[in-house]
Structures are given as structure tokens and as C-alpha cells.
JSON list of N, CA and C in Angstrom, two decimals:
[
{"chain": "A", "resi": 1, "resn": "MET", "atom": "N", "xyz": [17.07, 55.52, 13.89]},
{"chain": "A", "resi": 1, "resn": "MET", "atom": "CA", "xyz": [17.37, 54.27, 14.56]},
{"chain": "A", "resi": 1, "resn": "MET", "atom": "C", "xyz": [18.40, 54.53, 15.65]},
{"chain": "A", "resi": 2, "resn": "GLN", "atom": "N", "xyz": [18.12, 53.99, 16.82]},
{"chain": "A", "resi": 2, "resn": "GLN", "atom": "CA", "xyz": [19.08, 54.12, 17.92]},
{"chain": "A", "resi": 2, "resn": "GLN", "atom": "C", "xyz": [20.25, 53.19, 17.64]},
{"chain": "A", "resi": 3, "resn": "ARG", "atom": "N", "xyz": [21.40, 53.54, 18.16]},
{"chain": "A", "resi": 3, "resn": "ARG", "atom": "CA", "xyz": [22.59, 52.74, 17.98]},
{"chain": "A", "resi": 3, "resn": "ARG", "atom": "C", "xyz": [23.17, 52.41, 19.34]},
{"chain": "A", "resi": 4, "resn": "VAL", "atom": "N", "xyz": [23.86, 51.31, 19.40]},
{"chain": "A", "resi": 4, "resn": "VAL", "atom": "CA", "xyz": [24.57, 50.90, 20.60]},
{"chain": "A", "resi": 4, "resn": "VAL", "atom": "C", "xyz": [26.02, 50.57, 20.20]},
{"chain": "A", "resi": 5, "resn": "THR", "atom": "N", "xyz": [26.92, 50.89, 21.06]},
{"chain": "A", "resi": 5, "resn": "THR", "atom": "CA", "xyz": [28.33, 50.57, 20.83]},
{"chain": "A", "resi": 5, "resn": "THR", "atom": "C", "xyz": [28.74, 49.51, 21.86]},
{"chain": "A", "resi": 6, "resn": "ILE", "atom": "N", "xyz": [29.34, 48.46, 21.37]},
{"chain": "A", "resi": 6, "resn": "ILE", "atom": "CA", "xyz": [29.82, 47.39, 22.24]},
{"chain": "A", "resi": 6, "resn": "ILE", "atom": "C", "xyz": [31.34, 47.39, 22.18]},
{"chain": "A", "resi": 7, "resn": "GLU", "atom": "N", "xyz": [31.97, 47.47, 23.32]},
{"chain": "A", "resi": 7, "resn": "GLU", "atom": "CA", "xyz": [33.42, 47.46, 23.37]},
{"chain": "A", "resi": 7, "resn": "GLU", "atom": "C", "xyz": [33.90, 46.13, 23.93]},
{"chain": "A", "resi": 8, "resn": "LEU", "atom": "N", "xyz": [35.00, 45.65, 23.38]},
{"chain": "A", "resi": 8, "resn": "LEU", "atom": "CA", "xyz": [35.65, 44.43, 23.88]},
{"chain": "A", "resi": 8, "resn": "LEU", "atom": "C", "xyz": [36.97, 44.82, 24.51]},
{"chain": "A", "resi": 9, "resn": "ASP", "atom": "N", "xyz": [37.22, 44.34, 25.68]},
{"chain": "A", "resi": 9, "resn": "ASP", "atom": "CA", "xyz": [38.49, 44.58, 26.36]},
{"chain": "A", "resi": 9, "resn": "ASP", "atom": "C", "xyz": [39.34, 43.34, 26.18]},
{"chain": "A", "resi": 10, "resn": "LEU", "atom": "N", "xyz": [40.16, 43.36, 25.12]},
{"chain": "A", "resi": 10, "resn": "LEU", "atom": "CA", "xyz": [40.98, 42.21, 24.76]},
{"chain": "A", "resi": 10, "resn": "LEU", "atom": "C", "xyz": [42.46, 42.60, 24.77]},
{"chain": "A", "resi": 11, "resn": "PRO", "atom": "N", "xyz": [43.31, 41.70, 25.25]},
{"chain": "A", "resi": 11, "resn": "PRO", "atom": "CA", "xyz": [44.75, 41.96, 25.13]},
{"chain": "A", "resi": 11, "resn": "PRO", "atom": "C", "xyz": [45.14, 41.77, 23.66]},
{"chain": "A", "resi": 12, "resn": "ILE", "atom": "N", "xyz": [45.78, 42.75, 23.10]},
{"chain": "A", "resi": 12, "resn": "ILE", "atom": "CA", "xyz": [46.17, 42.70, 21.71]},
{"chain": "A", "resi": 12, "resn": "ILE", "atom": "C", "xyz": [47.69, 42.56, 21.61]},
{"chain": "A", "resi": 13, "resn": "VAL", "atom": "N", "xyz": [48.12, 41.48, 20.99]},
{"chain": "A", "resi": 13, "resn": "VAL", "atom": "CA", "xyz": [49.55, 41.31, 20.78]},
{"chain": "A", "resi": 13, "resn": "VAL", "atom": "C", "xyz": [49.96, 41.64, 19.36]},
{"chain": "A", "resi": 14, "resn": "LYS", "atom": "N", "xyz": [48.96, 41.74, 18.49]},
{"chain": "A", "resi": 14, "resn": "LYS", "atom": "CA", "xyz": [49.20, 42.20, 17.12]},
{"chain": "A", "resi": 14, "resn": "LYS", "atom": "C", "xyz": [47.92, 42.84, 16.60]},
{"chain": "A", "resi": 15, "resn": "PRO", "atom": "N", "xyz": [48.02, 43.69, 15.59]},
{"chain": "A", "resi": 15, "resn": "PRO", "atom": "CA", "xyz": [46.82, 44.36, 15.09]},
{"chain": "A", "resi": 15, "resn": "PRO", "atom": "C", "xyz": [45.76, 43.38, 14.57]},
{"chain": "A", "resi": 16, "resn": "ILE", "atom": "N", "xyz": [44.51, 43.73, 14.80]},
{"chain": "A", "resi": 16, "resn": "ILE", "atom": "CA", "xyz": [43.40, 42.90, 14.32]},
{"chain": "A", "resi": 16, "resn": "ILE", "atom": "C", "xyz": [42.98, 43.45, 12.96]},
{"chain": "A", "resi": 17, "resn": "PRO", "atom": "N", "xyz": [43.04, 42.61, 11.91]},
{"chain": "A", "resi": 17, "resn": "PRO", "atom": "CA", "xyz": [42.66, 43.06, 10.57]},
{"chain": "A", "resi": 17, "resn": "PRO", "atom": "C", "xyz": [41.20, 43.51, 10.51]},
{"chain": "A", "resi": 18, "resn": "ASN", "atom": "N", "xyz": [40.90, 44.42, 9.61]},
{"chain": "A", "resi": 18, "resn": "ASN", "atom": "CA", "xyz": [39.52, 44.91, 9.46]},
{"chain": "A", "resi": 18, "resn": "ASN", "atom": "C", "xyz": [38.56, 43.77, 9.14]},
{"chain": "A", "resi": 19, "resn": "SER", "atom": "N", "xyz": [39.02, 42.77, 8.39]},
{"chain": "A", "resi": 19, "resn": "SER", "atom": "CA", "xyz": [38.12, 41.65, 8.05]},
{"chain": "A", "resi": 19, "resn": "SER", "atom": "C", "xyz": [37.71, 40.89, 9.31]},
{"chain": "A", "resi": 20, "resn": "VAL", "atom": "N", "xyz": [38.60, 40.75, 10.27]},
{"chain": "A", "resi": 20, "resn": "VAL", "atom": "CA", "xyz": [38.27, 40.08, 11.51]},
{"chain": "A", "resi": 20, "resn": "VAL", "atom": "C", "xyz": [37.33, 40.95, 12.33]},
{"chain": "A", "resi": 21, "resn": "GLN", "atom": "N", "xyz": [37.56, 42.23, 12.37]},
{"chain": "A", "resi": 21, "resn": "GLN", "atom": "CA", "xyz": [36.66, 43.15, 13.08]},
{"chain": "A", "resi": 21, "resn": "GLN", "atom": "C", "xyz": [35.26, 43.06, 12.48]},
{"chain": "A", "resi": 22, "resn": "ASN", "atom": "N", "xyz": [35.17, 42.97, 11.16]},
{"chain": "A", "resi": 22, "resn": "ASN", "atom": "CA", "xyz": [33.88, 42.85, 10.49]},
{"chain": "A", "resi": 22, "resn": "ASN", "atom": "C", "xyz": [33.21, 41.52, 10.84]},
{"chain": "A", "resi": 23, "resn": "ASP", "atom": "N", "xyz": [34.00, 40.43, 10.91]},
{"chain": "A", "resi": 23, "resn": "ASP", "atom": "CA", "xyz": [33.45, 39.14, 11.31]},
{"chain": "A", "resi": 23, "resn": "ASP", "atom": "C", "xyz": [32.86, 39.18, 12.72]},
{"chain": "A", "resi": 24, "resn": "VAL", "atom": "N", "xyz": [33.54, 39.87, 13.64]},
{"chain": "A", "resi": 24, "resn": "VAL", "atom": "CA", "xyz": [33.05, 39.98, 15.01]},
{"chain": "A", "resi": 24, "resn": "VAL", "atom": "C", "xyz": [31.74, 40.75, 15.02]},
{"chain": "A", "resi": 25, "resn": "ARG", "atom": "N", "xyz": [31.68, 41.84, 14.25]},
{"chain": "A", "resi": 25, "resn": "ARG", "atom": "CA", "xyz": [30.43, 42.63, 14.16]},
{"chain": "A", "resi": 25, "resn": "ARG", "atom": "C", "xyz": [29.29, 41.77, 13.60]},
{"chain": "A", "resi": 26, "resn": "ASN", "atom": "N", "xyz": [29.56, 41.05, 12.51]},
{"chain": "A", "resi": 26, "resn": "ASN", "atom": "CA", "xyz": [28.52, 40.20, 11.91]},
{"chain": "A", "resi": 26, "resn": "ASN", "atom": "C", "xyz": [28.07, 39.10, 12.87]},
{"chain": "A", "resi": 27, "resn": "ALA", "atom": "N", "xyz": [29.02, 38.51, 13.56]},
{"chain": "A", "resi": 27, "resn": "ALA", "atom": "CA", "xyz": [28.66, 37.45, 14.52]},
{"chain": "A", "resi": 27, "resn": "ALA", "atom": "C", "xyz": [27.78, 38.00, 15.63]},
{"chain": "A", "resi": 28, "resn": "ALA", "atom": "N", "xyz": [28.04, 39.23, 16.08]},
{"chain": "A", "resi": 28, "resn": "ALA", "atom": "CA", "xyz": [27.18, 39.86, 17.10]},
{"chain": "A", "resi": 28, "resn": "ALA", "atom": "C", "xyz": [25.79, 40.12, 16.58]},
{"chain": "A", "resi": 29, "resn": "ILE", "atom": "N", "xyz": [25.68, 40.57, 15.33]},
{"chain": "A", "resi": 29, "resn": "ILE", "atom": "CA", "xyz": [24.38, 40.81, 14.72]},
{"chain": "A", "resi": 29, "resn": "ILE", "atom": "C", "xyz": [23.59, 39.50, 14.60]},
{"chain": "A", "resi": 30, "resn": "ILE", "atom": "N", "xyz": [24.27, 38.45, 14.17]},
{"chain": "A", "resi": 30, "resn": "ILE", "atom": "CA", "xyz": [23.60, 37.15, 14.04]},
{"chain": "A", "resi": 30, "resn": "ILE", "atom": "C", "xyz": [23.18, 36.62, 15.42]},
{"chain": "A", "resi": 31, "resn": "TYR", "atom": "N", "xyz": [24.01, 36.83, 16.41]},
{"chain": "A", "resi": 31, "resn": "TYR", "atom": "CA", "xyz": [23.67, 36.43, 17.78]},
{"chain": "A", "resi": 31, "resn": "TYR", "atom": "C", "xyz": [22.40, 37.17, 18.23]},
{"chain": "A", "resi": 32, "resn": "LEU", "atom": "N", "xyz": [22.31, 38.45, 17.95]},
{"chain": "A", "resi": 32, "resn": "LEU", "atom": "CA", "xyz": [21.13, 39.21, 18.32]},
{"chain": "A", "resi": 32, "resn": "LEU", "atom": "C", "xyz": [19.89, 38.72, 17.56]},
{"chain": "A", "resi": 33, "resn": "TYR", "atom": "N", "xyz": [20.09, 38.32, 16.33]},
{"chain": "A", "resi": 33, "resn": "TYR", "atom": "CA", "xyz": [18.99, 37.74, 15.57]},
{"chain": "A", "resi": 33, "resn": "TYR", "atom": "C", "xyz": [18.53, 36.42, 16.20]},
{"chain": "A", "resi": 34, "resn": "LYS", "atom": "N", "xyz": [19.47, 35.56, 16.55]},
{"chain": "A", "resi": 34, "resn": "LYS", "atom": "CA", "xyz": [19.12, 34.27, 17.14]},
{"chain": "A", "resi": 34, "resn": "LYS", "atom": "C", "xyz": [18.47, 34.44, 18.52]},
{"chain": "A", "resi": 35, "resn": "ARG", "atom": "N", "xyz": [18.79, 35.51, 19.21]},
{"chain": "A", "resi": 35, "resn": "ARG", "atom": "CA", "xyz": [18.15, 35.81, 20.52]},
{"chain": "A", "resi": 35, "resn": "ARG", "atom": "C", "xyz": [16.84, 36.56, 20.35]},
{"chain": "A", "resi": 36, "resn": "GLU", "atom": "N", "xyz": [16.40, 36.72, 19.11]},
{"chain": "A", "resi": 36, "resn": "GLU", "atom": "CA", "xyz": [15.15, 37.38, 18.74]},
{"chain": "A", "resi": 36, "resn": "GLU", "atom": "C", "xyz": [15.11, 38.85, 19.13]},
{"chain": "A", "resi": 37, "resn": "THR", "atom": "N", "xyz": [16.28, 39.48, 19.17]},
{"chain": "A", "resi": 37, "resn": "THR", "atom": "CA", "xyz": [16.37, 40.91, 19.41]},
{"chain": "A", "resi": 37, "resn": "THR", "atom": "C", "xyz": [16.22, 41.66, 18.11]},
{"chain": "A", "resi": 38, "resn": "LEU", "atom": "N", "xyz": [16.67, 41.04, 17.02]},
{"chain": "A", "resi": 38, "resn": "LEU", "atom": "CA", "xyz": [16.54, 41.61, 15.68]},
{"chain": "A", "resi": 38, "resn": "LEU", "atom": "C", "xyz": [15.75, 40.65, 14.79]},
{"chain": "A", "resi": 39, "resn": "SER", "atom": "N", "xyz": [14.98, 41.20, 13.85]},
{"chain": "A", "resi": 39, "resn": "SER", "atom": "CA", "xyz": [14.33, 40.35, 12.84]},
{"chain": "A", "resi": 39, "resn": "SER", "atom": "C", "xyz": [15.37, 39.96, 11.82]},
{"chain": "A", "resi": 40, "resn": "MET", "atom": "N", "xyz": [15.06, 38.96, 10.99]},
{"chain": "A", "resi": 40, "resn": "MET", "atom": "CA", "xyz": [15.98, 38.57, 9.93]},
{"chain": "A", "resi": 40, "resn": "MET", "atom": "C", "xyz": [16.22, 39.73, 8.97]},
{"chain": "A", "resi": 41, "resn": "PHE", "atom": "N", "xyz": [15.15, 40.45, 8.65]},
{"chain": "A", "resi": 41, "resn": "PHE", "atom": "CA", "xyz": [15.27, 41.59, 7.76]},
{"chain": "A", "resi": 41, "resn": "PHE", "atom": "C", "xyz": [16.21, 42.64, 8.35]},
{"chain": "A", "resi": 42, "resn": "GLU", "atom": "N", "xyz": [16.02, 42.97, 9.63]},
{"chain": "A", "resi": 42, "resn": "GLU", "atom": "CA", "xyz": [16.87, 43.96, 10.28]},
{"chain": "A", "resi": 42, "resn": "GLU", "atom": "C", "xyz": [18.34, 43.53, 10.31]},
{"chain": "A", "resi": 43, "resn": "ALA", "atom": "N", "xyz": [18.56, 42.26, 10.67]},
{"chain": "A", "resi": 43, "resn": "ALA", "atom": "CA", "xyz": [19.93, 41.74, 10.75]},
{"chain": "A", "resi": 43, "resn": "ALA", "atom": "C", "xyz": [20.58, 41.74, 9.37]},
{"chain": "A", "resi": 44, "resn": "ALA", "atom": "N", "xyz": [19.86, 41.27, 8.36]},
{"chain": "A", "resi": 44, "resn": "ALA", "atom": "CA", "xyz": [20.40, 41.24, 7.01]},
{"chain": "A", "resi": 44, "resn": "ALA", "atom": "C", "xyz": [20.72, 42.66, 6.54]},
{"chain": "A", "resi": 45, "resn": "GLU", "atom": "N", "xyz": [19.83, 43.59, 6.81]},
{"chain": "A", "resi": 45, "resn": "GLU", "atom": "CA", "xyz": [20.05, 44.99, 6.40]},
{"chain": "A", "resi": 45, "resn": "GLU", "atom": "C", "xyz": [21.28, 45.56, 7.09]},
{"chain": "A", "resi": 46, "resn": "MET", "atom": "N", "xyz": [21.46, 45.26, 8.38]},
{"chain": "A", "resi": 46, "resn": "MET", "atom": "CA", "xyz": [22.62, 45.76, 9.11]},
{"chain": "A", "resi": 46, "resn": "MET", "atom": "C", "xyz": [23.93, 45.21, 8.54]},
{"chain": "A", "resi": 47, "resn": "ILE", "atom": "N", "xyz": [23.89, 43.97, 8.11]},
{"chain": "A", "resi": 47, "resn": "ILE", "atom": "CA", "xyz": [25.09, 43.34, 7.53]},
{"chain": "A", "resi": 47, "resn": "ILE", "atom": "C", "xyz": [25.30, 43.80, 6.08]},
{"chain": "A", "resi": 48, "resn": "GLY", "atom": "N", "xyz": [24.21, 44.14, 5.42]},
{"chain": "A", "resi": 48, "resn": "GLY", "atom": "CA", "xyz": [24.32, 44.64, 4.05]},
{"chain": "A", "resi": 48, "resn": "GLY", "atom": "C", "xyz": [24.08, 43.56, 3.01]},
{"chain": "A", "resi": 49, "resn": "CYS", "atom": "N", "xyz": [23.17, 42.63, 3.30]},
{"chain": "A", "resi": 49, "resn": "CYS", "atom": "CA", "xyz": [22.85, 41.57, 2.34]},
{"chain": "A", "resi": 49, "resn": "CYS", "atom": "C", "xyz": [21.34, 41.37, 2.36]},
{"chain": "A", "resi": 50, "resn": "ASP", "atom": "N", "xyz": [20.84, 40.51, 1.46]},
{"chain": "A", "resi": 50, "resn": "ASP", "atom": "CA", "xyz": [19.42, 40.21, 1.48]},
{"chain": "A", "resi": 50, "resn": "ASP", "atom": "C", "xyz": [19.17, 39.02, 2.42]},
{"chain": "A", "resi": 51, "resn": "SER", "atom": "N", "xyz": [17.88, 38.75, 2.67]},
{"chain": "A", "resi": 51, "resn": "SER", "atom": "CA", "xyz": [17.52, 37.72, 3.62]},
{"chain": "A", "resi": 51, "resn": "SER", "atom": "C", "xyz": [18.01, 36.33, 3.20]},
{"chain": "A", "resi": 52, "resn": "LEU", "atom": "N", "xyz": [17.98, 36.06, 1.91]},
{"chain": "A", "resi": 52, "resn": "LEU", "atom": "CA", "xyz": [18.41, 34.75, 1.41]},
{"chain": "A", "resi": 52, "resn": "LEU", "atom": "C", "xyz": [19.90, 34.54, 1.67]},
{"chain": "A", "resi": 53, "resn": "ASP", "atom": "N", "xyz": [20.73, 35.53, 1.34]},
{"chain": "A", "resi": 53, "resn": "ASP", "atom": "CA", "xyz": [22.17, 35.42, 1.62]},
{"chain": "A", "resi": 53, "resn": "ASP", "atom": "C", "xyz": [22.42, 35.30, 3.13]},
{"chain": "A", "resi": 54, "resn": "PHE", "atom": "N", "xyz": [21.66, 36.06, 3.89]},
{"chain": "A", "resi": 54, "resn": "PHE", "atom": "CA", "xyz": [21.81, 36.01, 5.36]},
{"chain": "A", "resi": 54, "resn": "PHE", "atom": "C", "xyz": [21.57, 34.58, 5.86]},
{"chain": "A", "resi": 55, "resn": "GLU", "atom": "N", "xyz": [20.48, 34.00, 5.39]},
{"chain": "A", "resi": 55, "resn": "GLU", "atom": "CA", "xyz": [20.10, 32.65, 5.85]},
{"chain": "A", "resi": 55, "resn": "GLU", "atom": "C", "xyz": [21.06, 31.58, 5.35]},
{"chain": "A", "resi": 56, "resn": "GLU", "atom": "N", "xyz": [21.41, 31.63, 4.07]},
{"chain": "A", "resi": 56, "resn": "GLU", "atom": "CA", "xyz": [22.18, 30.55, 3.45]},
{"chain": "A", "resi": 56, "resn": "GLU", "atom": "C", "xyz": [23.68, 30.64, 3.63]},
{"chain": "A", "resi": 57, "resn": "LEU", "atom": "N", "xyz": [24.21, 31.85, 3.71]},
{"chain": "A", "resi": 57, "resn": "LEU", "atom": "CA", "xyz": [25.67, 32.00, 3.75]},
{"chain": "A", "resi": 57, "resn": "LEU", "atom": "C", "xyz": [26.20, 32.44, 5.11]},
{"chain": "A", "resi": 58, "resn": "LEU", "atom": "N", "xyz": [25.60, 33.45, 5.68]},
{"chain": "A", "resi": 58, "resn": "LEU", "atom": "CA", "xyz": [26.19, 34.02, 6.88]},
{"chain": "A", "resi": 58, "resn": "LEU", "atom": "C", "xyz": [25.91, 33.23, 8.14]},
{"chain": "A", "resi": 59, "resn": "ILE", "atom": "N", "xyz": [24.68, 32.76, 8.32]},
{"chain": "A", "resi": 59, "resn": "ILE", "atom": "CA", "xyz": [24.39, 32.03, 9.57]},
{"chain": "A", "resi": 59, "resn": "ILE", "atom": "C", "xyz": [25.28, 30.80, 9.70]},
{"chain": "A", "resi": 60, "resn": "PRO", "atom": "N", "xyz": [25.40, 29.93, 8.67]},
{"chain": "A", "resi": 60, "resn": "PRO", "atom": "CA", "xyz": [26.28, 28.77, 8.85]},
{"chain": "A", "resi": 60, "resn": "PRO", "atom": "C", "xyz": [27.77, 29.18, 9.04]},
{"chain": "A", "resi": 61, "resn": "LYS", "atom": "N", "xyz": [28.20, 30.27, 8.43]},
{"chain": "A", "resi": 61, "resn": "LYS", "atom": "CA", "xyz": [29.58, 30.70, 8.56]},
{"chain": "A", "resi": 61, "resn": "LYS", "atom": "C", "xyz": [29.93, 31.01, 10.01]},
{"chain": "A", "resi": 62, "resn": "TYR", "atom": "N", "xyz": [28.95, 31.48, 10.77]},
{"chain": "A", "resi": 62, "resn": "TYR", "atom": "CA", "xyz": [29.20, 31.85, 12.14]},
{"chain": "A", "resi": 62, "resn": "TYR", "atom": "C", "xyz": [28.71, 30.80, 13.14]},
{"chain": "A", "resi": 63, "resn": "GLY", "atom": "N", "xyz": [28.44, 29.59, 12.65]},
{"chain": "A", "resi": 63, "resn": "GLY", "atom": "CA", "xyz": [28.15, 28.47, 13.55]},
{"chain": "A", "resi": 63, "resn": "GLY", "atom": "C", "xyz": [26.70, 28.34, 13.98]},
{"chain": "A", "resi": 64, "resn": "TYR", "atom": "N", "xyz": [25.80, 28.98, 13.27]},
{"chain": "A", "resi": 64, "resn": "TYR", "atom": "CA", "xyz": [24.38, 28.89, 13.59]},
{"chain": "A", "resi": 64, "resn": "TYR", "atom": "C", "xyz": [23.67, 28.12, 12.50]},
{"chain": "A", "resi": 65, "resn": "THR", "atom": "N", "xyz": [22.49, 27.62, 12.83]},
{"chain": "A", "resi": 65, "resn": "THR", "atom": "CA", "xyz": [21.61, 27.03, 11.86]},
{"chain": "A", "resi": 65, "resn": "THR", "atom": "C", "xyz": [20.26, 27.72, 11.98]},
{"chain": "A", "resi": 66, "resn": "MET", "atom": "N", "xyz": [19.44, 27.58, 10.94]},
{"chain": "A", "resi": 66, "resn": "MET", "atom": "CA", "xyz": [18.11, 28.18, 11.00]},
{"chain": "A", "resi": 66, "resn": "MET", "atom": "C", "xyz": [17.22, 27.37, 11.96]},
{"chain": "A", "resi": 67, "resn": "MET", "atom": "N", "xyz": [17.57, 26.13, 12.22]},
{"chain": "A", "resi": 67, "resn": "MET", "atom": "CA", "xyz": [16.79, 25.27, 13.10]},
{"chain": "A", "resi": 67, "resn": "MET", "atom": "C", "xyz": [17.17, 25.57, 14.55]},
{"chain": "A", "resi": 68, "resn": "ASP", "atom": "N", "xyz": [16.17, 25.84, 15.39]},
{"chain": "A", "resi": 68, "resn": "ASP", "atom": "CA", "xyz": [16.48, 26.08, 16.80]},
{"chain": "A", "resi": 68, "resn": "ASP", "atom": "C", "xyz": [16.36, 24.79, 17.59]},
{"chain": "A", "resi": 69, "resn": "GLU", "atom": "N", "xyz": [16.59, 24.85, 18.90]},
{"chain": "A", "resi": 69, "resn": "GLU", "atom": "CA", "xyz": [16.60, 23.63, 19.72]},
{"chain": "A", "resi": 69, "resn": "GLU", "atom": "C", "xyz": [15.26, 22.93, 19.74]},
{"chain": "A", "resi": 70, "resn": "GLN", "atom": "N", "xyz": [14.17, 23.68, 19.76]},
{"chain": "A", "resi": 70, "resn": "GLN", "atom": "CA", "xyz": [12.84, 23.09, 19.77]},
{"chain": "A", "resi": 70, "resn": "GLN", "atom": "C", "xyz": [12.60, 22.31, 18.45]},
{"chain": "A", "resi": 71, "resn": "ASP", "atom": "N", "xyz": [13.00, 22.89, 17.32]},
{"chain": "A", "resi": 71, "resn": "ASP", "atom": "CA", "xyz": [12.88, 22.19, 16.06]},
{"chain": "A", "resi": 71, "resn": "ASP", "atom": "C", "xyz": [13.71, 20.91, 16.06]},
{"chain": "A", "resi": 72, "resn": "LEU", "atom": "N", "xyz": [14.90, 20.99, 16.63]},
{"chain": "A", "resi": 72, "resn": "LEU", "atom": "CA", "xyz": [15.77, 19.82, 16.70]},
{"chain": "A", "resi": 72, "resn": "LEU", "atom": "C", "xyz": [15.14, 18.71, 17.53]},
{"chain": "A", "resi": 73, "resn": "ASP", "atom": "N", "xyz": [14.54, 19.07, 18.65]},
{"chain": "A", "resi": 73, "resn": "ASP", "atom": "CA", "xyz": [13.87, 18.06, 19.51]},
{"chain": "A", "resi": 73, "resn": "ASP", "atom": "C", "xyz": [12.75, 17.39, 18.75]},
{"chain": "A", "resi": 74, "resn": "ILE", "atom": "N", "xyz": [11.97, 18.14, 17.98]},
{"chain": "A", "resi": 74, "resn": "ILE", "atom": "CA", "xyz": [10.89, 17.59, 17.19]},
{"chain": "A", "resi": 74, "resn": "ILE", "atom": "C", "xyz": [11.44, 16.61, 16.15]},
{"chain": "A", "resi": 75, "resn": "GLU", "atom": "N", "xyz": [12.52, 17.00, 15.47]},
{"chain": "A", "resi": 75, "resn": "GLU", "atom": "CA", "xyz": [13.14, 16.14, 14.45]},
{"chain": "A", "resi": 75, "resn": "GLU", "atom": "C", "xyz": [13.66, 14.84, 15.09]},
{"chain": "A", "resi": 76, "resn": "ILE", "atom": "N", "xyz": [14.28, 14.94, 16.26]},
{"chain": "A", "resi": 76, "resn": "ILE", "atom": "CA", "xyz": [14.82, 13.76, 16.92]},
{"chain": "A", "resi": 76, "resn": "ILE", "atom": "C", "xyz": [13.67, 12.81, 17.30]},
{"chain": "A", "resi": 77, "resn": "GLU", "atom": "N", "xyz": [12.59, 13.34, 17.84]},
{"chain": "A", "resi": 77, "resn": "GLU", "atom": "CA", "xyz": [11.43, 12.51, 18.16]},
{"chain": "A", "resi": 77, "resn": "GLU", "atom": "C", "xyz": [10.85, 11.84, 16.92]},
{"chain": "A", "resi": 78, "resn": "TYR", "atom": "N", "xyz": [10.79, 12.56, 15.83]},
{"chain": "A", "resi": 78, "resn": "TYR", "atom": "CA", "xyz": [10.27, 11.99, 14.59]},
{"chain": "A", "resi": 78, "resn": "TYR", "atom": "C", "xyz": [11.13, 10.82, 14.12]},
{"chain": "A", "resi": 79, "resn": "VAL", "atom": "N", "xyz": [12.45, 11.02, 14.16]},
{"chain": "A", "resi": 79, "resn": "VAL", "atom": "CA", "xyz": [13.36, 9.96, 13.73]},
{"chain": "A", "resi": 79, "resn": "VAL", "atom": "C", "xyz": [13.23, 8.75, 14.62]},
{"chain": "A", "resi": 80, "resn": "LYS", "atom": "N", "xyz": [13.11, 8.97, 15.93]},
{"chain": "A", "resi": 80, "resn": "LYS", "atom": "CA", "xyz": [12.97, 7.85, 16.87]},
{"chain": "A", "resi": 80, "resn": "LYS", "atom": "C", "xyz": [11.68, 7.06, 16.57]},
{"chain": "A", "resi": 81, "resn": "GLN", "atom": "N", "xyz": [10.62, 7.75, 16.25]},
{"chain": "A", "resi": 81, "resn": "GLN", "atom": "CA", "xyz": [9.34, 7.08, 15.95]},
{"chain": "A", "resi": 81, "resn": "GLN", "atom": "C", "xyz": [9.41, 6.30, 14.66]},
{"chain": "A", "resi": 82, "resn": "GLN", "atom": "N", "xyz": [10.24, 6.68, 13.73]},
{"chain": "A", "resi": 82, "resn": "GLN", "atom": "CA", "xyz": [10.35, 6.02, 12.44]},
{"chain": "A", "resi": 82, "resn": "GLN", "atom": "C", "xyz": [11.20, 4.74, 12.52]},
{"chain": "A", "resi": 83, "resn": "SER", "atom": "N", "xyz": [12.00, 4.62, 13.56]},
{"chain": "A", "resi": 83, "resn": "SER", "atom": "CA", "xyz": [12.85, 3.43, 13.66]},
{"chain": "A", "resi": 83, "resn": "SER", "atom": "C", "xyz": [12.28, 2.35, 14.50]}
]
């Protein structure tokens, strides 16, 4: 598997804990999943969890939902039609 390294140029006023560095890595993986660059299986494997944990725990933790904008538009139209 090919690998890519992403560097962040941030001013650091105090050390960044490993847990925060891990959160940034996981958020980048989830972002790549949401952009359809990675499959759910690939993203979950990179993070080190199964697909269910990825979907139920990690995605909401980083501000994402499984529903995309198109799904949301469909839901909104459905609700409007019901009222």
C-alpha cells in the first residue's frame, strides 16, 4: 500500500499530546472517507476498528454523519410533504 505524509505548519506554543495528534489523524481519515477517497472498510482498518465502531462512534465524534447532503434533501422534502 502506498503511503502519503501530510504535514501541518502550525505555531506551537505548547506540546501537542499524542492523543490530540491521533485525533487529527483520525479526522483526516474520516474526511477522506467522506470525500469517497477511502472505503469505509479501508478507513476503519486504518484507524484500527471495525466498520460498526467506525460508523457509530468515530464519525459522530468528528462531526460527521452517515447521511450526506443528498440524503438530507430527500428527508427534508419528505417531511414537507407530510405536513
